[in-house]
């Protein structure tokens, strides 16, 4: 089994020209992208954000996913997953331990400096997205609530059904994971299990949370068009957003998103019940320049108990 690691290609635009952040590691005397292995219990997106912060002192929000790379190391094979990450005003501060230099360079200069030939693959994908105008993006994060108490053993109102202990742990993991994108806006079903799922993230990021009846199971069963309208409305706001809802509502929302992406990306969407596991998320990146086009799709499970 390959060792898994994660990192990011930090980018910025200066006078219309793309610049990338490359780092020099004295231990290996090489040039690469900021990256590192996962800590225990950590997801790949979390690791990418943490490694950039530790190595160059920049707090990033993840953009589109980029091609992963594989190469041989002493212990076998290593796989590194990368994301694009827009950096505006922050300047790198190398940690002087793992990294002693960090420089903003052009794509051509990056190709000259990078020591590992496979690191060119995510660079090429990022440059292509930049040239197509789809590198600046904002995320829609579709979240199924964490694991709740069984419906069969619940005797109170359905909307009051709470998370089980493992669901509460899932919710904490969801909170940490969502921070990799850091949306400041969340739309949620007002039913307790959805509100509880977002609570840990609310403590971390203090987003503006709006409870919407159309995202409940009961409202969706009566009037699914209202749930569709919620999904369609997020494109008008043009702001990063979380949508937290229930399993039966998911296919209706996915029907709104699928036509806004390529056939290749649409094929990545789940098509059968239960669509997402409890606490699982789908991240859809919308082009900032073409607000009706979704340019990437990811699916991440933060915690399974």
PDB file of N, CA, C and O in Angstrom, residues 170-180 197-198 200-202 204 302:
ATOM      1  N   UNK A 170     -18.378  12.038  14.388  1.00  0.00           N
ATOM      2  CA  UNK A 170     -18.354  12.382  12.968  1.00  0.00           C
ATOM      3  C   UNK A 170     -18.495  13.887  12.765  1.00  0.00           C
ATOM      4  O   UNK A 170     -17.795  14.487  11.938  1.00  0.00           O
ATOM      5  N   UNK A 171     -19.405  14.502  13.501  1.00  0.00           N
ATOM      6  CA  UNK A 171     -19.646  15.937  13.355  1.00  0.00           C
ATOM      7  C   UNK A 171     -18.374  16.739  13.666  1.00  0.00           C
ATOM      8  O   UNK A 171     -18.073  17.734  12.992  1.00  0.00           O
ATOM      9  N   UNK A 172     -17.618  16.306  14.664  1.00  0.00           N
ATOM     10  CA  UNK A 172     -16.363  16.996  14.973  1.00  0.00           C
ATOM     11  C   UNK A 172     -15.362  16.839  13.830  1.00  0.00           C
ATOM     12  O   UNK A 172     -14.656  17.794  13.466  1.00  0.00           O
ATOM     13  N   UNK A 173     -15.326  15.632  13.248  1.00  0.00           N
ATOM     14  CA  UNK A 173     -14.430  15.410  12.113  1.00  0.00           C
ATOM     15  C   UNK A 173     -14.880  16.227  10.907  1.00  0.00           C
ATOM     16  O   UNK A 173     -14.053  16.767  10.164  1.00  0.00           O
ATOM     17  N   UNK A 174     -16.183  16.330  10.702  1.00  0.00           N
ATOM     18  CA  UNK A 174     -16.722  17.153   9.619  1.00  0.00           C
ATOM     19  C   UNK A 174     -16.304  18.604   9.804  1.00  0.00           C
ATOM     20  O   UNK A 174     -15.906  19.291   8.851  1.00  0.00           O
ATOM     21  N   UNK A 175     -16.370  19.092  11.025  1.00  0.00           N
ATOM     22  CA  UNK A 175     -15.982  20.471  11.307  1.00  0.00           C
ATOM     23  C   UNK A 175     -14.547  20.753  10.930  1.00  0.00           C
ATOM     24  O   UNK A 175     -14.234  21.783  10.323  1.00  0.00           O
ATOM     25  N   UNK A 176     -13.654  19.825  11.273  1.00  0.00           N
ATOM     26  CA  UNK A 176     -12.241  20.000  10.921  1.00  0.00           C
ATOM     27  C   UNK A 176     -12.047  19.960   9.412  1.00  0.00           C
ATOM     28  O   UNK A 176     -11.279  20.745   8.844  1.00  0.00           O
ATOM     29  N   UNK A 177     -12.744  19.044   8.753  1.00  0.00           N
ATOM     30  CA  UNK A 177     -12.614  18.904   7.305  1.00  0.00           C
ATOM     31  C   UNK A 177     -13.142  20.131   6.566  1.00  0.00           C
ATOM     32  O   UNK A 177     -12.496  20.642   5.650  1.00  0.00           O
ATOM     33  N   UNK A 178     -14.303  20.617   6.955  1.00  0.00           N
ATOM     34  CA  UNK A 178     -14.886  21.784   6.286  1.00  0.00           C
ATOM     35  C   UNK A 178     -13.986  22.994   6.358  1.00  0.00           C
ATOM     36  O   UNK A 178     -13.998  23.869   5.483  1.00  0.00           O
ATOM     37  N   UNK A 179     -13.160  23.060   7.392  1.00  0.00           N
ATOM     38  CA  UNK A 179     -12.272  24.201   7.557  1.00  0.00           C
ATOM     39  C   UNK A 179     -11.220  24.278   6.454  1.00  0.00           C
ATOM     40  O   UNK A 179     -10.586  25.320   6.262  1.00  0.00           O
ATOM     41  N   UNK A 180     -11.032  23.184   5.696  1.00  0.00           N
ATOM     42  CA  UNK A 180     -10.098  23.211   4.573  1.00  0.00           C
ATOM     43  C   UNK A 180     -10.593  24.131   3.455  1.00  0.00           C
ATOM     44  O   UNK A 180      -9.791  24.607   2.645  1.00  0.00           O
ATOM     45  N   UNK A 197     -24.878  18.455  13.353  1.00  0.00           N
ATOM     46  CA  UNK A 197     -23.743  18.127  12.485  1.00  0.00           C
ATOM     47  C   UNK A 197     -22.904  19.363  12.193  1.00  0.00           C
ATOM     48  O   UNK A 197     -21.674  19.296  12.116  1.00  0.00           O
ATOM     49  N   UNK A 198     -23.539  20.521  12.045  1.00  0.00           N
ATOM     50  CA  UNK A 198     -22.824  21.753  11.738  1.00  0.00           C
ATOM     51  C   UNK A 198     -22.249  22.450  12.970  1.00  0.00           C
ATOM     52  O   UNK A 198     -21.420  23.352  12.839  1.00  0.00           O
ATOM     53  N   UNK A 200     -20.007  21.750  15.403  1.00  0.00           N
ATOM     54  CA  UNK A 200     -18.554  21.872  15.595  1.00  0.00           C
ATOM     55  C   UNK A 200     -17.904  22.838  14.604  1.00  0.00           C
ATOM     56  O   UNK A 200     -16.993  23.575  14.969  1.00  0.00           O
ATOM     57  N   UNK A 201     -18.373  22.825  13.354  1.00  0.00           N
ATOM     58  CA  UNK A 201     -17.809  23.768  12.384  1.00  0.00           C
ATOM     59  C   UNK A 201     -18.180  25.202  12.749  1.00  0.00           C
ATOM     60  O   UNK A 201     -17.363  26.122  12.561  1.00  0.00           O
ATOM     61  N   UNK A 202     -19.384  25.384  13.269  1.00  0.00           N
ATOM     62  CA  UNK A 202     -19.794  26.732  13.684  1.00  0.00           C
ATOM     63  C   UNK A 202     -18.866  27.282  14.751  1.00  0.00           C
ATOM     64  O   UNK A 202     -18.556  28.481  14.767  1.00  0.00           O
ATOM     65  N   UNK A 204     -15.702  26.548  15.038  1.00  0.00           N
ATOM     66  CA  UNK A 204     -14.401  26.799  14.427  1.00  0.00           C
ATOM     67  C   UNK A 204     -14.420  28.073  13.578  1.00  0.00           C
ATOM     68  O   UNK A 204     -13.543  28.922  13.685  1.00  0.00           O
ATOM     69  N   UNK A 302     -15.098  12.088   6.006  1.00  0.00           N
ATOM     70  CA  UNK A 302     -14.164  12.513   7.051  1.00  0.00           C
ATOM     71  C   UNK A 302     -13.935  11.499   8.153  1.00  0.00           C
ATOM     72  O   UNK A 302     -12.876  11.507   8.781  1.00  0.00           O
TER      73      UNK A 302
END
